């Protein structure tokens, strides 16, 4: 899809499944909590499509039912384990470091907008040395609303000092595209992210699609993407 958007002056990324491959540590925390409870583990491939829904969605999938009051201690144990191990195996997706370096070289500020809570986002960004590089981090509890509400993206736009229509938001979930669209931003669907086999990113209403992080650079240059 050809880039026909107004000149982009800032780039915003979703975190899990877009900027960072956080699945290894998230799945570890889930399975460690399940093991402590005497429950069987869940395969990473089965869990990944639920990561965008948060820890509650991941645990609900593993249990085969929504997390009710009786499951709250297990959920909290999973979150505590994740906080302790959130940067053990997590890293940038292949090619993303090159993308960030190129954005820096071009003078294009980039930020993070995620539904992940600051309890996890801030130490994770610090552990991966992203904090000094990124222009802003808007977490799930930074504003009064979470995605798909546009408020987090509008807050990021405000912090960057760039109008929403000059920002592009990249994410791997329908709610990312909805939030970006409602904020008046250009949106790109990241097909390399945590997407279920039966999901269809073509139906998310994105302005464009990238199949690997490096595709973002071609898109910014006005190239075409499949």
PDB file of C-alpha atoms in Angstrom:
ATOM      1  CA  UNK A   1       0.000   0.000   0.000  1.00  0.00           C
ATOM      2  CA  UNK A   2       1.464   3.350  -1.007  1.00  0.00           C
ATOM      3  CA  UNK A   3       2.135   5.985   1.626  1.00  0.00           C
ATOM      4  CA  UNK A   4      -0.156   8.887   0.735  1.00  0.00           C
ATOM      5  CA  UNK A   5      -0.301  10.411   4.226  1.00  0.00           C
ATOM      6  CA  UNK A   6       0.796  13.953   5.069  1.00  0.00           C
ATOM      7  CA  UNK A   7       4.490  14.262   5.854  1.00  0.00           C
ATOM      8  CA  UNK A   8       5.141  12.192   8.951  1.00  0.00           C
ATOM      9  CA  UNK A   9       7.192  13.962  11.612  1.00  0.00           C
ATOM     10  CA  UNK A  10       6.862  11.505  14.516  1.00  0.00           C
ATOM     11  CA  UNK A  11       6.510   7.743  14.949  1.00  0.00           C
ATOM     12  CA  UNK A  12       4.636   5.927  17.716  1.00  0.00           C
ATOM     13  CA  UNK A  13       4.845   2.229  18.488  1.00  0.00           C
ATOM     14  CA  UNK A  14       2.709  -0.190  20.416  1.00  0.00           C
ATOM     15  CA  UNK A  15       4.995  -2.135  22.764  1.00  0.00           C
ATOM     16  CA  UNK A  16       4.148  -5.846  23.047  1.00  0.00           C
ATOM     17  CA  UNK A  17       4.247  -7.520  19.651  1.00  0.00           C
ATOM     18  CA  UNK A  18       5.262  -4.375  17.778  1.00  0.00           C
ATOM     19  CA  UNK A  19       8.372  -2.758  19.221  1.00  0.00           C
ATOM     20  CA  UNK A  20       9.402  -5.589  21.543  1.00  0.00           C
ATOM     21  CA  UNK A  21       9.116  -9.356  21.448  1.00  0.00           C
ATOM     22  CA  UNK A  22       7.911  -9.676  25.041  1.00  0.00           C
ATOM     23  CA  UNK A  23       6.253 -13.071  24.610  1.00  0.00           C
ATOM     24  CA  UNK A  24       9.100 -15.177  26.069  1.00  0.00           C
ATOM     25  CA  UNK A  25       8.968 -13.448  29.457  1.00  0.00           C
ATOM     26  CA  UNK A  26       5.179 -13.160  29.514  1.00  0.00           C
ATOM     27  CA  UNK A  27       4.738 -16.854  28.735  1.00  0.00           C
ATOM     28  CA  UNK A  28       7.382 -17.739  31.316  1.00  0.00           C
ATOM     29  CA  UNK A  29       5.502 -15.807  34.014  1.00  0.00           C
ATOM     30  CA  UNK A  30       2.205 -17.397  33.027  1.00  0.00           C
ATOM     31  CA  UNK A  31       3.547 -20.939  33.057  1.00  0.00           C
ATOM     32  CA  UNK A  32       5.498 -20.425  36.268  1.00  0.00           C
ATOM     33  CA  UNK A  33       2.339 -19.245  38.007  1.00  0.00           C
ATOM     34  CA  UNK A  34       0.381 -22.175  36.584  1.00  0.00           C
ATOM     35  CA  UNK A  35       3.052 -24.615  37.735  1.00  0.00           C
ATOM     36  CA  UNK A  36       2.957 -23.243  41.281  1.00  0.00           C
ATOM     37  CA  UNK A  37      -0.801 -23.822  41.246  1.00  0.00           C
ATOM     38  CA  UNK A  38      -0.385 -27.385  40.010  1.00  0.00           C
ATOM     39  CA  UNK A  39      -1.819 -26.566  36.580  1.00  0.00           C
ATOM     40  CA  UNK A  40      -0.434 -27.593  33.170  1.00  0.00           C
ATOM     41  CA  UNK A  41       1.585 -25.141  31.080  1.00  0.00           C
ATOM     42  CA  UNK A  42       0.290 -23.381  27.990  1.00  0.00           C
ATOM     43  CA  UNK A  43       2.176 -23.380  24.690  1.00  0.00           C
ATOM     44  CA  UNK A  44       3.665 -20.057  23.624  1.00  0.00           C
ATOM     45  CA  UNK A  45       2.057 -20.275  20.191  1.00  0.00           C
ATOM     46  CA  UNK A  46      -1.366 -20.575  21.809  1.00  0.00           C
ATOM     47  CA  UNK A  47      -0.782 -17.680  24.205  1.00  0.00           C
ATOM     48  CA  UNK A  48       0.735 -15.113  21.842  1.00  0.00           C
ATOM     49  CA  UNK A  49      -2.529 -14.030  20.163  1.00  0.00           C
ATOM     50  CA  UNK A  50      -3.914 -13.157  23.617  1.00  0.00           C
ATOM     51  CA  UNK A  51      -1.010 -10.964  24.722  1.00  0.00           C
ATOM     52  CA  UNK A  52      -2.587  -7.782  23.335  1.00  0.00           C
ATOM     53  CA  UNK A  53      -5.493  -8.407  25.712  1.00  0.00           C
ATOM     54  CA  UNK A  54      -3.170  -8.323  28.702  1.00  0.00           C
ATOM     55  CA  UNK A  55      -2.303 -10.772  31.469  1.00  0.00           C
ATOM     56  CA  UNK A  56      -5.949 -11.404  32.309  1.00  0.00           C
ATOM     57  CA  UNK A  57      -6.674 -12.523  28.752  1.00  0.00           C
ATOM     58  CA  UNK A  58      -3.583 -14.734  28.711  1.00  0.00           C
ATOM     59  CA  UNK A  59      -4.512 -16.425  31.972  1.00  0.00           C
ATOM     60  CA  UNK A  60      -8.139 -16.763  30.912  1.00  0.00           C
ATOM     61  CA  UNK A  61      -7.023 -18.587  27.779  1.00  0.00           C
ATOM     62  CA  UNK A  62      -4.808 -20.921  29.806  1.00  0.00           C
ATOM     63  CA  UNK A  63      -7.636 -21.687  32.228  1.00  0.00           C
ATOM     64  CA  UNK A  64     -10.231 -22.014  29.487  1.00  0.00           C
ATOM     65  CA  UNK A  65     -12.509 -19.511  31.191  1.00  0.00           C
ATOM     66  CA  UNK A  66     -12.587 -15.829  32.214  1.00  0.00           C
ATOM     67  CA  UNK A  67     -10.578 -14.986  35.314  1.00  0.00           C
ATOM     68  CA  UNK A  68     -13.138 -14.690  38.139  1.00  0.00           C
ATOM     69  CA  UNK A  69     -12.568 -13.597  41.729  1.00  0.00           C
ATOM     70  CA  UNK A  70     -11.161 -17.007  42.639  1.00  0.00           C
ATOM     71  CA  UNK A  71      -8.501 -16.602  39.975  1.00  0.00           C
ATOM     72  CA  UNK A  72      -7.276 -13.178  41.096  1.00  0.00           C
ATOM     73  CA  UNK A  73      -4.479 -14.519  43.345  1.00  0.00           C
ATOM     74  CA  UNK A  74      -3.148 -16.558  40.423  1.00  0.00           C
ATOM     75  CA  UNK A  75      -3.302 -13.493  38.177  1.00  0.00           C
ATOM     76  CA  UNK A  76      -1.449 -11.396  40.738  1.00  0.00           C
ATOM     77  CA  UNK A  77       1.191 -14.108  41.123  1.00  0.00           C
ATOM     78  CA  UNK A  78       1.680 -14.115  37.363  1.00  0.00           C
ATOM     79  CA  UNK A  79       2.119 -10.335  37.352  1.00  0.00           C
ATOM     80  CA  UNK A  80       4.587 -10.466  40.256  1.00  0.00           C
ATOM     81  CA  UNK A  81       6.637 -13.122  38.458  1.00  0.00           C
ATOM     82  CA  UNK A  82       6.557 -11.077  35.276  1.00  0.00           C
ATOM     83  CA  UNK A  83       7.768  -7.959  37.059  1.00  0.00           C
ATOM     84  CA  UNK A  84      10.745  -9.919  38.378  1.00  0.00           C
ATOM     85  CA  UNK A  85      11.608 -11.432  34.994  1.00  0.00           C
ATOM     86  CA  UNK A  86      10.327  -8.855  32.486  1.00  0.00           C
ATOM     87  CA  UNK A  87      13.658  -8.322  30.710  1.00  0.00           C
ATOM     88  CA  UNK A  88      15.232 -11.782  30.940  1.00  0.00           C
ATOM     89  CA  UNK A  89      14.375 -12.862  27.390  1.00  0.00           C
ATOM     90  CA  UNK A  90      12.666  -9.795  25.896  1.00  0.00           C
ATOM     91  CA  UNK A  91      14.261  -7.792  23.104  1.00  0.00           C
ATOM     92  CA  UNK A  92      13.615  -5.708  20.028  1.00  0.00           C
ATOM     93  CA  UNK A  93      12.163  -7.534  17.055  1.00  0.00           C
ATOM     94  CA  UNK A  94      14.728  -8.356  14.383  1.00  0.00           C
ATOM     95  CA  UNK A  95      15.502  -5.245  12.390  1.00  0.00           C
ATOM     96  CA  UNK A  96      13.901  -2.865  14.893  1.00  0.00           C
ATOM     97  CA  UNK A  97      17.207  -1.579  16.235  1.00  0.00           C
ATOM     98  CA  UNK A  98      18.126  -0.548  12.678  1.00  0.00           C
ATOM     99  CA  UNK A  99      14.745   1.180  12.345  1.00  0.00           C
ATOM    100  CA  UNK A 100      15.209   3.127  15.580  1.00  0.00           C
ATOM    101  CA  UNK A 101      18.741   4.103  14.655  1.00  0.00           C
ATOM    102  CA  UNK A 102      17.512   5.392  11.291  1.00  0.00           C
ATOM    103  CA  UNK A 103      14.678   7.348  12.912  1.00  0.00           C
ATOM    104  CA  UNK A 104      17.232   8.942  15.228  1.00  0.00           C
ATOM    105  CA  UNK A 105      19.484   9.734  12.273  1.00  0.00           C
ATOM    106  CA  UNK A 106      16.593  11.369  10.424  1.00  0.00           C
ATOM    107  CA  UNK A 107      15.640  13.422  13.460  1.00  0.00           C
ATOM    108  CA  UNK A 108      12.238  11.751  13.675  1.00  0.00           C
ATOM    109  CA  UNK A 109      11.182  11.477  17.322  1.00  0.00           C
ATOM    110  CA  UNK A 110       9.594   8.179  18.291  1.00  0.00           C
ATOM    111  CA  UNK A 111       7.541   7.127  21.262  1.00  0.00           C
ATOM    112  CA  UNK A 112       5.694   4.231  22.846  1.00  0.00           C
ATOM    113  CA  UNK A 113       1.955   3.991  23.497  1.00  0.00           C
ATOM    114  CA  UNK A 114       0.897   0.811  25.265  1.00  0.00           C
ATOM    115  CA  UNK A 115      -1.844  -0.530  27.505  1.00  0.00           C
ATOM    116  CA  UNK A 116       0.873  -2.090  29.661  1.00  0.00           C
ATOM    117  CA  UNK A 117       1.002  -0.483  33.104  1.00  0.00           C
ATOM    118  CA  UNK A 118       3.863   1.791  34.165  1.00  0.00           C
ATOM    119  CA  UNK A 119       4.781  -0.798  36.795  1.00  0.00           C
ATOM    120  CA  UNK A 120       6.113  -2.876  33.917  1.00  0.00           C
ATOM    121  CA  UNK A 121       6.701  -0.407  31.094  1.00  0.00           C
ATOM    122  CA  UNK A 122       9.144   1.899  32.824  1.00  0.00           C
ATOM    123  CA  UNK A 123      11.537  -0.742  34.205  1.00  0.00           C
ATOM    124  CA  UNK A 124      11.361  -2.700  30.949  1.00  0.00           C
ATOM    125  CA  UNK A 125      12.276   0.346  28.869  1.00  0.00           C
ATOM    126  CA  UNK A 126      15.074   1.149  31.285  1.00  0.00           C
ATOM    127  CA  UNK A 127      16.446  -2.413  31.230  1.00  0.00           C
ATOM    128  CA  UNK A 128      16.587  -2.399  27.435  1.00  0.00           C
ATOM    129  CA  UNK A 129      18.154   1.101  27.400  1.00  0.00           C
ATOM    130  CA  UNK A 130      15.213   2.569  25.509  1.00  0.00           C
ATOM    131  CA  UNK A 131      14.365   5.284  28.027  1.00  0.00           C
ATOM    132  CA  UNK A 132      17.062   7.744  26.884  1.00  0.00           C
ATOM    133  CA  UNK A 133      16.202   7.112  23.230  1.00  0.00           C
ATOM    134  CA  UNK A 134      12.440   7.449  23.194  1.00  0.00           C
ATOM    135  CA  UNK A 135      10.722  10.825  23.160  1.00  0.00           C
ATOM    136  CA  UNK A 136       7.762   9.655  25.241  1.00  0.00           C
ATOM    137  CA  UNK A 137       6.231   6.623  26.926  1.00  0.00           C
ATOM    138  CA  UNK A 138       2.474   6.569  27.481  1.00  0.00           C
ATOM    139  CA  UNK A 139       1.437   3.536  29.501  1.00  0.00           C
ATOM    140  CA  UNK A 140      -1.946   2.009  30.206  1.00  0.00           C
ATOM    141  CA  UNK A 141      -2.342   4.004  33.412  1.00  0.00           C
ATOM    142  CA  UNK A 142      -0.807   7.265  32.197  1.00  0.00           C
ATOM    143  CA  UNK A 143      -4.180   8.601  31.058  1.00  0.00           C
ATOM    144  CA  UNK A 144      -7.730   8.017  32.235  1.00  0.00           C
ATOM    145  CA  UNK A 145      -8.474   5.780  29.238  1.00  0.00           C
ATOM    146  CA  UNK A 146      -6.730   2.905  27.448  1.00  0.00           C
ATOM    147  CA  UNK A 147      -6.711   1.916  23.797  1.00  0.00           C
ATOM    148  CA  UNK A 148      -8.921   1.650  21.773  1.00  0.00           C
ATOM    149  CA  UNK A 149      -9.756   5.082  23.230  1.00  0.00           C
ATOM    150  CA  UNK A 150      -7.711   7.755  21.425  1.00  0.00           C
ATOM    151  CA  UNK A 151      -6.685   9.599  24.608  1.00  0.00           C
ATOM    152  CA  UNK A 152      -3.319   7.816  25.096  1.00  0.00           C
ATOM    153  CA  UNK A 153      -2.301   8.607  21.535  1.00  0.00           C
ATOM    154  CA  UNK A 154      -3.422  12.199  21.846  1.00  0.00           C
ATOM    155  CA  UNK A 155      -1.364  12.484  25.027  1.00  0.00           C
ATOM    156  CA  UNK A 156       1.657  11.108  23.180  1.00  0.00           C
ATOM    157  CA  UNK A 157       1.103  13.644  20.404  1.00  0.00           C
ATOM    158  CA  UNK A 158       0.978  16.407  23.009  1.00  0.00           C
ATOM    159  CA  UNK A 159       4.164  15.232  24.675  1.00  0.00           C
ATOM    160  CA  UNK A 160       5.968  14.985  21.349  1.00  0.00           C
ATOM    161  CA  UNK A 161       4.768  18.408  20.271  1.00  0.00           C
ATOM    162  CA  UNK A 162       3.632  17.023  16.916  1.00  0.00           C
ATOM    163  CA  UNK A 163       0.065  17.232  15.609  1.00  0.00           C
ATOM    164  CA  UNK A 164      -1.758  13.874  15.466  1.00  0.00           C
ATOM    165  CA  UNK A 165      -2.071  14.037  11.689  1.00  0.00           C
ATOM    166  CA  UNK A 166       1.729  14.182  11.475  1.00  0.00           C
ATOM    167  CA  UNK A 167       2.157  11.020  13.543  1.00  0.00           C
ATOM    168  CA  UNK A 168       2.050   7.393  12.436  1.00  0.00           C
ATOM    169  CA  UNK A 169       1.082   4.673  14.912  1.00  0.00           C
ATOM    170  CA  UNK A 170       2.203   1.079  14.424  1.00  0.00           C
ATOM    171  CA  UNK A 171       0.466  -1.774  16.237  1.00  0.00           C
ATOM    172  CA  UNK A 172      -0.427  -5.444  15.993  1.00  0.00           C
ATOM    173  CA  UNK A 173      -4.060  -5.375  17.119  1.00  0.00           C
ATOM    174  CA  UNK A 174      -7.380  -4.029  15.874  1.00  0.00           C
ATOM    175  CA  UNK A 175      -7.651  -1.805  18.931  1.00  0.00           C
ATOM    176  CA  UNK A 176      -4.366  -0.133  17.987  1.00  0.00           C
ATOM    177  CA  UNK A 177      -5.720   0.778  14.573  1.00  0.00           C
ATOM    178  CA  UNK A 178      -8.982   2.002  16.087  1.00  0.00           C
ATOM    179  CA  UNK A 179      -7.182   4.181  18.630  1.00  0.00           C
ATOM    180  CA  UNK A 180      -4.901   5.657  15.990  1.00  0.00           C
ATOM    181  CA  UNK A 181      -7.759   6.311  13.611  1.00  0.00           C
ATOM    182  CA  UNK A 182      -9.845   7.993  16.313  1.00  0.00           C
ATOM    183  CA  UNK A 183      -6.859  10.146  17.261  1.00  0.00           C
ATOM    184  CA  UNK A 184      -6.511  11.317  13.643  1.00  0.00           C
ATOM    185  CA  UNK A 185      -3.193   9.544  13.086  1.00  0.00           C
ATOM    186  CA  UNK A 186      -1.991   7.419  10.205  1.00  0.00           C
ATOM    187  CA  UNK A 187      -1.977   3.742  11.199  1.00  0.00           C
ATOM    188  CA  UNK A 188       0.151   0.780  10.175  1.00  0.00           C
ATOM    189  CA  UNK A 189      -0.667  -2.836  11.032  1.00  0.00           C
ATOM    190  CA  UNK A 190       2.350  -4.898  12.084  1.00  0.00           C
ATOM    191  CA  UNK A 191       1.760  -8.347  10.597  1.00  0.00           C
ATOM    192  CA  UNK A 192       4.856  -9.734  12.336  1.00  0.00           C
ATOM    193  CA  UNK A 193       3.229  -9.245  15.745  1.00  0.00           C
ATOM    194  CA  UNK A 194       1.058 -11.399  17.978  1.00  0.00           C
ATOM    195  CA  UNK A 195      -1.828 -12.036  15.604  1.00  0.00           C
ATOM    196  CA  UNK A 196      -4.115 -15.065  15.759  1.00  0.00           C
ATOM    197  CA  UNK A 197      -4.230 -17.330  12.715  1.00  0.00           C
ATOM    198  CA  UNK A 198      -7.933 -16.634  12.262  1.00  0.00           C
ATOM    199  CA  UNK A 199      -7.574 -12.841  12.608  1.00  0.00           C
ATOM    200  CA  UNK A 200      -7.516 -10.623   9.531  1.00  0.00           C
ATOM    201  CA  UNK A 201      -5.456  -7.423   9.767  1.00  0.00           C
ATOM    202  CA  UNK A 202      -6.854  -6.372   6.395  1.00  0.00           C
ATOM    203  CA  UNK A 203     -10.141  -5.767   8.207  1.00  0.00           C
ATOM    204  CA  UNK A 204      -8.672  -3.472  10.856  1.00  0.00           C
ATOM    205  CA  UNK A 205      -8.981  -0.313   8.774  1.00  0.00           C
ATOM    206  CA  UNK A 206      -5.253   0.411   8.807  1.00  0.00           C
ATOM    207  CA  UNK A 207      -3.764   2.921   6.397  1.00  0.00           C
ATOM    208  CA  UNK A 208      -0.918   0.548   5.607  1.00  0.00           C
ATOM    209  CA  UNK A 209       0.650  -2.791   6.478  1.00  0.00           C
ATOM    210  CA  UNK A 210       4.200  -3.859   7.302  1.00  0.00           C
ATOM    211  CA  UNK A 211       5.409  -7.449   7.456  1.00  0.00           C
ATOM    212  CA  UNK A 212       8.710  -6.778   9.203  1.00  0.00           C
ATOM    213  CA  UNK A 213      10.072  -3.772  11.119  1.00  0.00           C
ATOM    214  CA  UNK A 214      12.360  -2.676   8.274  1.00  0.00           C
ATOM    215  CA  UNK A 215       9.301  -2.181   6.051  1.00  0.00           C
ATOM    216  CA  UNK A 216       8.556   0.945   8.083  1.00  0.00           C
ATOM    217  CA  UNK A 217      11.548   2.742   6.577  1.00  0.00           C
ATOM    218  CA  UNK A 218      10.389   2.016   3.022  1.00  0.00           C
ATOM    219  CA  UNK A 219       6.895   3.195   3.949  1.00  0.00           C
ATOM    220  CA  UNK A 220       8.248   6.438   5.376  1.00  0.00           C
ATOM    221  CA  UNK A 221      10.117   6.975   2.117  1.00  0.00           C
ATOM    222  CA  UNK A 222       6.834   6.708   0.205  1.00  0.00           C
ATOM    223  CA  UNK A 223       7.437   3.200  -1.028  1.00  0.00           C
ATOM    224  CA  UNK A 224       4.878   0.472  -1.467  1.00  0.00           C
ATOM    225  CA  UNK A 225       4.165  -2.414   0.852  1.00  0.00           C
ATOM    226  CA  UNK A 226       2.228  -5.618   0.169  1.00  0.00           C
TER     227      UNK A 226
END
